[in-house]
Short mmCIF file of C-alpha atoms and ligand atoms in Angstrom, two decimals:
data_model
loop_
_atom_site.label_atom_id
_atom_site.label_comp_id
_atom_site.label_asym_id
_atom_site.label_seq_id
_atom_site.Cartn_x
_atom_site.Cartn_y
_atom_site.Cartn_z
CA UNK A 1 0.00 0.00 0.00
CA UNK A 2 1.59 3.29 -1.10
CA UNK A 3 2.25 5.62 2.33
CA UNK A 4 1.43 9.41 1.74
CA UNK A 5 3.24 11.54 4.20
CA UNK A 6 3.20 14.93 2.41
CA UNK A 7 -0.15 16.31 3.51
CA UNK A 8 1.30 19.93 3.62
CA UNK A 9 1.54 19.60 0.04
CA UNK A 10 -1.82 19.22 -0.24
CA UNK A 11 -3.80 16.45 1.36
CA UNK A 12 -6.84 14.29 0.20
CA UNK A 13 -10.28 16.03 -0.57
CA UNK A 14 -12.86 14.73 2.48
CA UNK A 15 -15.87 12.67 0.46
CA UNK A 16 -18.15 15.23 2.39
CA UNK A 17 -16.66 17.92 0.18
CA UNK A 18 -16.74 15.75 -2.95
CA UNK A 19 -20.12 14.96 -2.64
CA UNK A 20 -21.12 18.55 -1.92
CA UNK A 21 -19.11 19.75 -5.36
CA UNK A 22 -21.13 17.09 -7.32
CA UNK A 23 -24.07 18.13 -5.66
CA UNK A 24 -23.68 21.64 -6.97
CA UNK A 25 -21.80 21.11 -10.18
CA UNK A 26 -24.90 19.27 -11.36
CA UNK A 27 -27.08 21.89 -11.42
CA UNK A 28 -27.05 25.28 -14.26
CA UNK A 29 -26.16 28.57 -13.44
CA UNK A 30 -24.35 31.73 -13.25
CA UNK A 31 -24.08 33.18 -10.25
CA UNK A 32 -24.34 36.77 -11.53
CA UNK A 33 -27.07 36.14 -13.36
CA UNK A 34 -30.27 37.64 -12.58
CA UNK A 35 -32.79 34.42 -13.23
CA UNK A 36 -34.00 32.01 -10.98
CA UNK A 37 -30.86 29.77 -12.01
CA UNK A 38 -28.59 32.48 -11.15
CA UNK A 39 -30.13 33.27 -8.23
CA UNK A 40 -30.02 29.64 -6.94
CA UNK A 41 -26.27 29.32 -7.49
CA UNK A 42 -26.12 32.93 -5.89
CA UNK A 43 -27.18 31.65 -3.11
CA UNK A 44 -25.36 28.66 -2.78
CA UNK A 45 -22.29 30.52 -3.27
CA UNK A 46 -23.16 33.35 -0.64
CA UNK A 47 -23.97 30.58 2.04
CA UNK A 48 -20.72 28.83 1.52
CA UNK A 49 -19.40 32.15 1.72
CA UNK A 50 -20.41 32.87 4.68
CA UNK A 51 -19.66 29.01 6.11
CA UNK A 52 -15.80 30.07 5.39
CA UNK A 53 -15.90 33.32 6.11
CA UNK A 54 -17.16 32.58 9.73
CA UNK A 55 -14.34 29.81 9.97
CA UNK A 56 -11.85 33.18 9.75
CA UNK A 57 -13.27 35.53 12.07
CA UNK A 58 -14.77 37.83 9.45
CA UNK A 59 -18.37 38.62 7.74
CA UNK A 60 -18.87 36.93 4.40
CA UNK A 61 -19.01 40.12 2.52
CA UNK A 62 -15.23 40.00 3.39
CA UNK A 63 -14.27 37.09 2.08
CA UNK A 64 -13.18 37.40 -1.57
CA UNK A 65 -12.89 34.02 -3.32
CA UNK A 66 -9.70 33.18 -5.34
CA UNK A 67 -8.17 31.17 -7.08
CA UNK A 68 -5.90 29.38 -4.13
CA UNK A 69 -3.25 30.34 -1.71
CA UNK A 70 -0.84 32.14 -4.09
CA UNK A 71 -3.05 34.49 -5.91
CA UNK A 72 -5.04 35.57 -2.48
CA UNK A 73 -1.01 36.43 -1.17
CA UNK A 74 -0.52 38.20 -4.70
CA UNK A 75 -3.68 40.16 -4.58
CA UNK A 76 -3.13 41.07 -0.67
CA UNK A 77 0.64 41.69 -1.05
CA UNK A 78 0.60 43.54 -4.61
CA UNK A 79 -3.00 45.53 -3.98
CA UNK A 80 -2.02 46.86 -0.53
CA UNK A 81 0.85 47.78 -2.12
CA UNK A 82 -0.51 49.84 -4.71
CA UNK A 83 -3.51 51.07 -2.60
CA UNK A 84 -0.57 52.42 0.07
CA UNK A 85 1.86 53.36 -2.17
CA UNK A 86 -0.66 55.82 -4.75
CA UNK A 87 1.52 58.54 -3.81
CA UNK A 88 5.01 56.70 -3.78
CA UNK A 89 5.56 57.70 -0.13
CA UNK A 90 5.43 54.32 1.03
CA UNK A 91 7.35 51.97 -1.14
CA UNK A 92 8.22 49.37 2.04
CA UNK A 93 7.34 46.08 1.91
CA UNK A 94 8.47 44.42 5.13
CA UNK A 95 8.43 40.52 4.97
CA UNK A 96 10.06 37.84 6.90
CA UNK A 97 12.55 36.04 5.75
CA UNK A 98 11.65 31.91 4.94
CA UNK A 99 8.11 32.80 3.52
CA UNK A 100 6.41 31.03 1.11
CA UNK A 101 7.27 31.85 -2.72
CA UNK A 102 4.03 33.35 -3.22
CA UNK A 103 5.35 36.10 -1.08
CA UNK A 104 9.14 36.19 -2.05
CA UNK A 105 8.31 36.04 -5.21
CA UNK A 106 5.50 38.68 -4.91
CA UNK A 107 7.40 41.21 -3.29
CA UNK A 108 10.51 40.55 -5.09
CA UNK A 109 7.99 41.22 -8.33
CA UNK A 110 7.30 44.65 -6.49
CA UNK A 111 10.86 45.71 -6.21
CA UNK A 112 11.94 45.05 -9.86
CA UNK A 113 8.77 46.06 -11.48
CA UNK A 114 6.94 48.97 -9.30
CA UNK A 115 9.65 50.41 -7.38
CA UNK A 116 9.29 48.86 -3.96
CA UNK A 117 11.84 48.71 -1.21
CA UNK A 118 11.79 45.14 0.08
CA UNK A 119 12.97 44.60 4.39
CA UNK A 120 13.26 41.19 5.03
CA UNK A 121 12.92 40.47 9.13
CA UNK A 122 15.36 37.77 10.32
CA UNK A 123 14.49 34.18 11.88
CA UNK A 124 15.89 32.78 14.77
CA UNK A 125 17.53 29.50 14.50
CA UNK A 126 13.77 27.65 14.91
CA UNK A 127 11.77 29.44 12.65
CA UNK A 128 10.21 32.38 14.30
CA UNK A 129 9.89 35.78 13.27
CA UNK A 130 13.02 37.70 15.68
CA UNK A 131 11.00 40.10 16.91
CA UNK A 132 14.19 42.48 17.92
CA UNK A 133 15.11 42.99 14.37
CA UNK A 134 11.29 43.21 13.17
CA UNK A 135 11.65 46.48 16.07
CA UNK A 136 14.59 47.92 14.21
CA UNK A 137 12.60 47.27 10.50
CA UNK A 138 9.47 48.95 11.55
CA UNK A 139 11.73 51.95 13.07
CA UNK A 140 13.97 52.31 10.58
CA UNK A 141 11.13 52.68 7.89
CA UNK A 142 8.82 54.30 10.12
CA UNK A 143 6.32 56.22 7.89
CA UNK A 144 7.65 54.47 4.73
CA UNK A 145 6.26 50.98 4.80
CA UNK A 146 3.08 49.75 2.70
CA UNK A 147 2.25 46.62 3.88
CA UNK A 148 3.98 44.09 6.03
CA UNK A 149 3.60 40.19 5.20
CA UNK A 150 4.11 37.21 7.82
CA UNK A 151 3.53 33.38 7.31
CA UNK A 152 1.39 31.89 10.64
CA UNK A 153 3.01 28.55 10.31
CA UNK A 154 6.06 27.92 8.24
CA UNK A 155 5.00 25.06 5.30
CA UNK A 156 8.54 23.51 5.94
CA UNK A 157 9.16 23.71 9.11
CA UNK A 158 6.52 24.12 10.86
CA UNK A 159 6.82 26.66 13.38
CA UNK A 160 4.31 28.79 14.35
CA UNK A 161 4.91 32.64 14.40
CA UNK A 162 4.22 34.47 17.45
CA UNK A 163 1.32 36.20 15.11
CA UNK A 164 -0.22 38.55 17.98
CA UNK A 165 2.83 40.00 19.16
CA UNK A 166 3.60 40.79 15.03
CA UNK A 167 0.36 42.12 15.26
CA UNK A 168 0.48 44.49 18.31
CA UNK A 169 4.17 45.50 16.49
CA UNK A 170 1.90 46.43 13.25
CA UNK A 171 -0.46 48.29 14.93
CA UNK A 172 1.93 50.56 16.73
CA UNK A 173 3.65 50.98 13.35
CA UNK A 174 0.09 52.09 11.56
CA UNK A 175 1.21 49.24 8.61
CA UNK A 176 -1.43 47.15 7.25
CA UNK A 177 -0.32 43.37 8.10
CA UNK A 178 -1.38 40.37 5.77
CA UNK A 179 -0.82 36.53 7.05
CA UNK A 180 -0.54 33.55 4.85
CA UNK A 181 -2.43 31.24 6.57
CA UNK A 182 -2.45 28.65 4.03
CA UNK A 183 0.05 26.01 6.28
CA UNK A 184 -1.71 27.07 9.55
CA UNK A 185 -5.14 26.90 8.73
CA UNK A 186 -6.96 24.14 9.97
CA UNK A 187 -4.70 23.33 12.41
CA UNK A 188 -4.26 26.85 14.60
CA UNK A 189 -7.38 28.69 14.98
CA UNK A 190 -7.62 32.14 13.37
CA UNK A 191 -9.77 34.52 14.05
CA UNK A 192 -9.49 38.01 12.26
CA UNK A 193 -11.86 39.75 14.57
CA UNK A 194 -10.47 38.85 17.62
CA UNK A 195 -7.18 39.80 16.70
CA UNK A 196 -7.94 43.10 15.89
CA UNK A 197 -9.92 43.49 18.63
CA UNK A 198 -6.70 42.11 20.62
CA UNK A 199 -4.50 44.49 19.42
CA UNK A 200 -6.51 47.45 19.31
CA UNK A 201 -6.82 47.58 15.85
CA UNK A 202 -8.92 49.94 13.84
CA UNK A 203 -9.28 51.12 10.37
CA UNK A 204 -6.85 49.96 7.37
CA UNK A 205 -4.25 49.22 9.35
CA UNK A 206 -3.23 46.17 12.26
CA UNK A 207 -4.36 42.76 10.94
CA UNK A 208 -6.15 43.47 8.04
CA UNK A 209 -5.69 40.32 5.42
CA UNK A 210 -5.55 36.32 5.75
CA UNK A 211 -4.95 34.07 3.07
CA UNK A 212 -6.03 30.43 3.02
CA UNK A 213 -6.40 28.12 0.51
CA UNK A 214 -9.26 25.24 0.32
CA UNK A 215 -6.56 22.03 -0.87
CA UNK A 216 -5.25 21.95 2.50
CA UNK A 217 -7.61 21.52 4.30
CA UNK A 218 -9.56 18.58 2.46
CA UNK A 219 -11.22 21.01 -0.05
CA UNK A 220 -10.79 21.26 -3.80
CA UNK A 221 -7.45 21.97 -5.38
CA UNK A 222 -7.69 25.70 -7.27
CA UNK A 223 -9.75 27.36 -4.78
CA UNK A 224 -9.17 29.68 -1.81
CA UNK A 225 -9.88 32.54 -0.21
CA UNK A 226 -8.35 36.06 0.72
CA UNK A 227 -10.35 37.61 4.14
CA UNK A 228 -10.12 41.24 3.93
CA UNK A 229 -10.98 43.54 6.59
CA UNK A 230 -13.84 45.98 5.34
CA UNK A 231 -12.23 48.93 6.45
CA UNK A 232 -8.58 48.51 3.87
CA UNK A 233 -8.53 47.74 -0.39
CA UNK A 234 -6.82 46.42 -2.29
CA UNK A 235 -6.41 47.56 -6.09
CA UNK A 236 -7.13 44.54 -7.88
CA UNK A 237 -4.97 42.30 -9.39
CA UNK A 238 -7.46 41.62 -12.39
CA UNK A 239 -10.13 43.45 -14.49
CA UNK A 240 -13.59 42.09 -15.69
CA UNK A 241 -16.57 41.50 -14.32
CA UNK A 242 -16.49 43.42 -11.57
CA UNK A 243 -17.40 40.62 -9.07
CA UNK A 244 -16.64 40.68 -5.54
CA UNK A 245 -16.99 44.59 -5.08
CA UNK A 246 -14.64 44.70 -8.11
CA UNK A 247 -11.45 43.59 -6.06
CA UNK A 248 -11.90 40.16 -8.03
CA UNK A 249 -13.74 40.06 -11.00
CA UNK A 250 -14.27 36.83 -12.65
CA UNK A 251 -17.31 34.42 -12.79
CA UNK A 252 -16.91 32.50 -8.83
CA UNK A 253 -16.44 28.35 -8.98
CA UNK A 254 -19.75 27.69 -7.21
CA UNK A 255 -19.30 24.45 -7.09
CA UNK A 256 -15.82 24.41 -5.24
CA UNK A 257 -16.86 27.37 -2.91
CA UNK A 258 -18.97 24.35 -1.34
CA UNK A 259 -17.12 22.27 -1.23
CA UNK A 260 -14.68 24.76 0.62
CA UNK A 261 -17.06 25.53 2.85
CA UNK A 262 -17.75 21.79 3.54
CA UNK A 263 -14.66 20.92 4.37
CA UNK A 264 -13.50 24.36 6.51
CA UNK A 265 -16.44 23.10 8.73
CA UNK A 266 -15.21 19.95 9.15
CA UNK A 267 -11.66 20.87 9.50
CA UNK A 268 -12.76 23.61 12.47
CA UNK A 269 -14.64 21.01 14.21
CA UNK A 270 -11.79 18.42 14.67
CA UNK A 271 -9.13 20.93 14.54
CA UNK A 272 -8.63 20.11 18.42
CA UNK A 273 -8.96 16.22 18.57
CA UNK A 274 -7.04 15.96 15.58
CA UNK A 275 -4.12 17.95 17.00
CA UNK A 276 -4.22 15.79 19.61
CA UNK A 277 -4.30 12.27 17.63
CA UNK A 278 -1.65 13.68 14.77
CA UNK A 279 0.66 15.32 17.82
CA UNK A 280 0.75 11.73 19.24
CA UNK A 281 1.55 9.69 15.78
CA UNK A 282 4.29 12.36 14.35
CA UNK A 283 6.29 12.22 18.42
CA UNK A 284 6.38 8.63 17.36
CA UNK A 285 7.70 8.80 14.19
CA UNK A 286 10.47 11.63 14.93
CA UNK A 287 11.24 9.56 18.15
CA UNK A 288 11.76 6.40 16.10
CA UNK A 289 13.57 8.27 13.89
CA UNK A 290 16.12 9.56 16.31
CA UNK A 291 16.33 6.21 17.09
CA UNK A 292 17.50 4.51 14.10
CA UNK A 293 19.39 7.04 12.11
CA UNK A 294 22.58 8.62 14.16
CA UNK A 295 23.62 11.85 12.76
CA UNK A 296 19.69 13.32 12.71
CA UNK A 297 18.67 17.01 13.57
CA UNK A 298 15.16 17.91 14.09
CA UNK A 299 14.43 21.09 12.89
CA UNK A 300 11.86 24.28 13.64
CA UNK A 301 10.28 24.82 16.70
CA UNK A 302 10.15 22.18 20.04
CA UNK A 303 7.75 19.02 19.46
CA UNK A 304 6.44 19.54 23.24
CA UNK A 305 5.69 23.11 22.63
CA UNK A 306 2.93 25.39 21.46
CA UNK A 307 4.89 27.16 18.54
CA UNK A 308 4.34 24.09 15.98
CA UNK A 309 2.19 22.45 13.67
CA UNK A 310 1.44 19.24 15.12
CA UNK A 311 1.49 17.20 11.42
CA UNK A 312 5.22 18.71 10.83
CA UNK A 313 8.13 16.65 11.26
CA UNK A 314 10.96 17.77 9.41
CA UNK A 315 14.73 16.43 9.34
CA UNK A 316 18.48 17.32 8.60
CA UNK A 317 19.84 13.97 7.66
CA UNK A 318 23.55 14.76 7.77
CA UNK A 319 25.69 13.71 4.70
CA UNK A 320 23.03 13.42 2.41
CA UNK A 321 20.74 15.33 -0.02
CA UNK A 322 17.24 15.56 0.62
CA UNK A 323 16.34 14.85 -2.88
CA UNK A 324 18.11 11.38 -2.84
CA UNK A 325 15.84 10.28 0.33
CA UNK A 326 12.80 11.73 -1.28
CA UNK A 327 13.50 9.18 -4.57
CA UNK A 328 14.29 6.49 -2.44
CA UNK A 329 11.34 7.00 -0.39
CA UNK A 330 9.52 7.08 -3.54
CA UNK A 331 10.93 3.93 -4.49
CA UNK A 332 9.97 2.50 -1.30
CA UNK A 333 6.07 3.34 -2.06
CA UNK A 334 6.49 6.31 0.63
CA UNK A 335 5.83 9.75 -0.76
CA UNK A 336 7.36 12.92 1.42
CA UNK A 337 9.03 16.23 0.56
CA UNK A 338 12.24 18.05 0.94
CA UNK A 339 9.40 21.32 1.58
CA UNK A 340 11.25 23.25 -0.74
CA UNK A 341 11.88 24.35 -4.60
CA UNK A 342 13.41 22.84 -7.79
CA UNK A 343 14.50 25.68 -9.79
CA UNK A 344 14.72 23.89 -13.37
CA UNK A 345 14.56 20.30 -12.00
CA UNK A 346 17.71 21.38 -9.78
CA UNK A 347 16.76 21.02 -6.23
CA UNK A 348 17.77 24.16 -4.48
CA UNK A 349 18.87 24.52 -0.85
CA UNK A 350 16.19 25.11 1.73
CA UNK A 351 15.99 29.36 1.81
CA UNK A 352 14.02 28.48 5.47
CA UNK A 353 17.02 26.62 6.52
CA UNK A 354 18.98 29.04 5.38
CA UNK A 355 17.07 31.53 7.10
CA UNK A 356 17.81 29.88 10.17
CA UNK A 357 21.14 30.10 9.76
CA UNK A 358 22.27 26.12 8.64
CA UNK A 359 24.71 25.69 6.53
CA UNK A 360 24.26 25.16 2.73
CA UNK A 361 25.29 21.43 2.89
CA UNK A 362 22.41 20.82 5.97
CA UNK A 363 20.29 23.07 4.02
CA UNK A 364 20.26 20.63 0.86
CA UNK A 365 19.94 17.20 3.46
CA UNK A 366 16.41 18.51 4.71
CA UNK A 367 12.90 16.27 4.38
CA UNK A 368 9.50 16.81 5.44
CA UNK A 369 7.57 14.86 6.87
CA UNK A 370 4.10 15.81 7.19
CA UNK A 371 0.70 14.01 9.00
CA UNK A 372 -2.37 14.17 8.30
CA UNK A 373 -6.23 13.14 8.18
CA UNK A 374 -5.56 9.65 6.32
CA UNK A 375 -2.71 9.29 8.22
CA UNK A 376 -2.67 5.86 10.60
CA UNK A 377 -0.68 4.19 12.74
CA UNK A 378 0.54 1.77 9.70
CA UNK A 379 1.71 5.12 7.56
CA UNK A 380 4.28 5.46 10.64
CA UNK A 381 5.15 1.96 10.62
CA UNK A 382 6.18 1.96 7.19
CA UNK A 383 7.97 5.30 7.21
CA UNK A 384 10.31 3.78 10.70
CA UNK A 385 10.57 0.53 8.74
CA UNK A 386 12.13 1.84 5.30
CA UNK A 387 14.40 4.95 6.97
CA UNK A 388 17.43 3.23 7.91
CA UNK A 389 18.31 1.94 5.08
CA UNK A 390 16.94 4.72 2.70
CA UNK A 391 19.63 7.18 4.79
CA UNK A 392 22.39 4.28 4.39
CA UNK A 393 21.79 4.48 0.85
CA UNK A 394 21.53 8.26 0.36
CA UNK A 395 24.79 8.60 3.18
CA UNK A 396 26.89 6.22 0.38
CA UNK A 397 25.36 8.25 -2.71
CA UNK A 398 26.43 11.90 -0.39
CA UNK A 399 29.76 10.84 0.25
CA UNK A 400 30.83 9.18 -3.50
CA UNK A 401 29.41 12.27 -5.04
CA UNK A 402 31.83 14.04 -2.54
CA UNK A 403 34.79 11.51 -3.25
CA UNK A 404 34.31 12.78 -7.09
CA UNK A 405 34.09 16.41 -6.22
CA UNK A 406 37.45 16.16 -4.23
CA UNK A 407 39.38 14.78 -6.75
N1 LIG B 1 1.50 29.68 1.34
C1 LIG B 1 1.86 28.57 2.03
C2 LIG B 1 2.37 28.70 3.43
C3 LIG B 1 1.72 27.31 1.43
O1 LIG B 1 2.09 26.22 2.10
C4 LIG B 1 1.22 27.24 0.09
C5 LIG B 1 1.12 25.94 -0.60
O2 LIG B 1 1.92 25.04 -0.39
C6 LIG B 1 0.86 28.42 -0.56
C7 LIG B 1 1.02 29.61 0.10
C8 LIG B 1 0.28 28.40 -1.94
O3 LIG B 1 -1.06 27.95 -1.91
P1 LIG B 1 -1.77 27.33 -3.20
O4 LIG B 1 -1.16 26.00 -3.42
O5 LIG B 1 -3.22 27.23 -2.83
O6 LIG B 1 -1.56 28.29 -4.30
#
């Protein structure tokens, strides 16, 4: 039986949700038209709307639906951007380092095609934002800054982000903050409302955006959703239709909104038992890892604390590249990830590890591990059973391709 242990990735879409796509995919109708089919799928859509909006802490009208993860962190990154910066006084974009590419490449996007200044905030060596040099960012660009962008739970390694205190920081700094949720959600509860309540937000600025996307959380791949405070805009990424108060024009998947807002129920409701259960399987699998394979770092933040996702395991396998376990895995029937990029089939150093400070070499020996709903007791089995060898193998295929290098 093939083993799937990459649920960050994306992981399998709940039957509930399936059945509720069919359900709605089977019936006619535009859901800006003005007859009675239109108005049906209208309000279908608005109720699902409303489902996932209420799953985020924020009113339906302020949930815009997109496309997934990485065009809700383009459209809250870029239109903040250009909503902040009209007058060119504000070209900062403040991000942390060891975000997703959504973001890097978003605000990197900004700074070679609009004119934007990009600060990147510092990790510490397990993941989290370091709040003493996010201080110095927001000072030293006080007045300046646009928007300022933080992951809630790293995809690779897993650790959460102290998100309130980034928050409070934000608010004092009068910046508009946007979180990519996408890792986090399902598994940390978010609440937009209480947040800015929390910090004493008000108006455009504090908390104002949160990305999510519907794939990870046992919804449809292609759909997600950016929740946007009522009180800040974004200029829209795309032209049309006019949809969505015109920040997202473009006829809305009915059908996969609910789904979506199938699955966001289901994934709020068990968010705390299933903590619990995956919490329990991944301490066993790390643990059995540590005890089979010498050489093995674990990497983000503590297992026993808080600060991470409780699906994440993720490894430094000394003397080997993460890429060579991932194949052998593969072989093995066990599918994982090294969490991060292959830039024309070469696979690139982890940038999070490397945020972290690790060396190059640990940052190319990383692998991901990653629990979730389908997960069992057996998945673990076979994951503990196939490792030792699999790191033999890949240790032997590090070191020859060394031996050549050397000579
Ligand atoms: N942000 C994070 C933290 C992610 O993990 C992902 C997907 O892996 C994305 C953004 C992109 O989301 P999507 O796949 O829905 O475009």
């Amino acid at each position: 039986m093939p083993v799937y242990l990459d649920h960050s990735a994306t992981t399998p879409l709940r039957p509930e949700a399936a059945a509720a796509w069919m359900e709605v995919a089977s019936s006619i109708g535009n859901s800006s038209s003005i007859h009675s089919h239109g108005q049906a799928a209208r309000r279908t859509l608005e109720e699902a709307r409303e489902t996932i909006a209420a799953t985020l802490g924020v009113d339906g009208i302020e949930a815009l639906i997109v496309s997934g993860g990485t065009e809700a962190i383009n459209l809250a990154i870029k239109g903040l951007y250009w909503t902040r910066n009209a007058d060119s006084e504000r070209p900062v974009v403040v991000a942390a380092r060891g975000e997703h590419h959504a973001t890097i490449d978003a605000v990197e996007w900004l700074v070679d095609h609009e004119g934007a200044e990009a600060a990147w905030v510092d990790l510490l060596d397990d993941g989290a934002v370091d709040l003493t040099h996010l201080d110095r960012v927001l000072a030293e660009n006080a007045g300046r800054i646009a928007v300022m962008t933080v992951i809630v739970a790293n995809n690779e390694v897993g650790t959460i982000q102290p998100v309130r205190e980034i928050a409070v920081r934000a608010v004092a700094a009068d910046v508009p903050l946007h979180l990519d949720a996408v890792a986090a959600y399902g598994h940390v509860p978010l609440d937009l409302r209480a947040l800015r309540s929390e910090t004493g937000a008000t108006g455009a600025t504090g908390p104002v955006a949160v990305s999510v996307s519907a794939h990870k959380i046992g919804g449809p791949q292609g759909i997600g959703v950016l929740a946007l405070h009522r009180g800040a805009t974004v200029e829209p990424l795309q032209h049309g239709g006019g949809q969505q108060r015109r920040l997202r024009s473009g006829t809305q998947d009915v059908a996969s909104a609910a789904a979506f807002a199938r699955a966001a129920l289901l994934a709020r409701a068990e968010l705390p038992s299933e903590g619990r259960r995956l919490r329990v399987l991944r301490d066993r699998l790390v643990a059995g890892v540590l005890a089979s394979v010498p050489d093995t770092r674990v990497n983000g933040a503590p297992l026993d604390g808080p600060d991470r996702l409780p699906g994440n395991a993720h490894f430094a396998f000394s003397g080997c590249q993460g890429d060579s376990i991932l194949f052998l895995l593969d072989m093995a029937g066990i599918s994982v990830s090294t969490g991060s990029a292959c830039q024309a089939g070469v696979p690139e150093p982890s940038h999070v590890l490397l945020a972290m400070g690790r060396s190059e070499d640990e940052a190319r020996s990383a692998l991901r591990v990653t629990l979730g709903r389908t997960t069992t007791d057996a998945d673990v089995d076979a994951f503990l059973t196939a490792i030792p060898g699999v790191i033999a193998s890949a240790r032997k295929a590090g070191l020859s391709e060394r031996d050549v290098a050397l000579r």
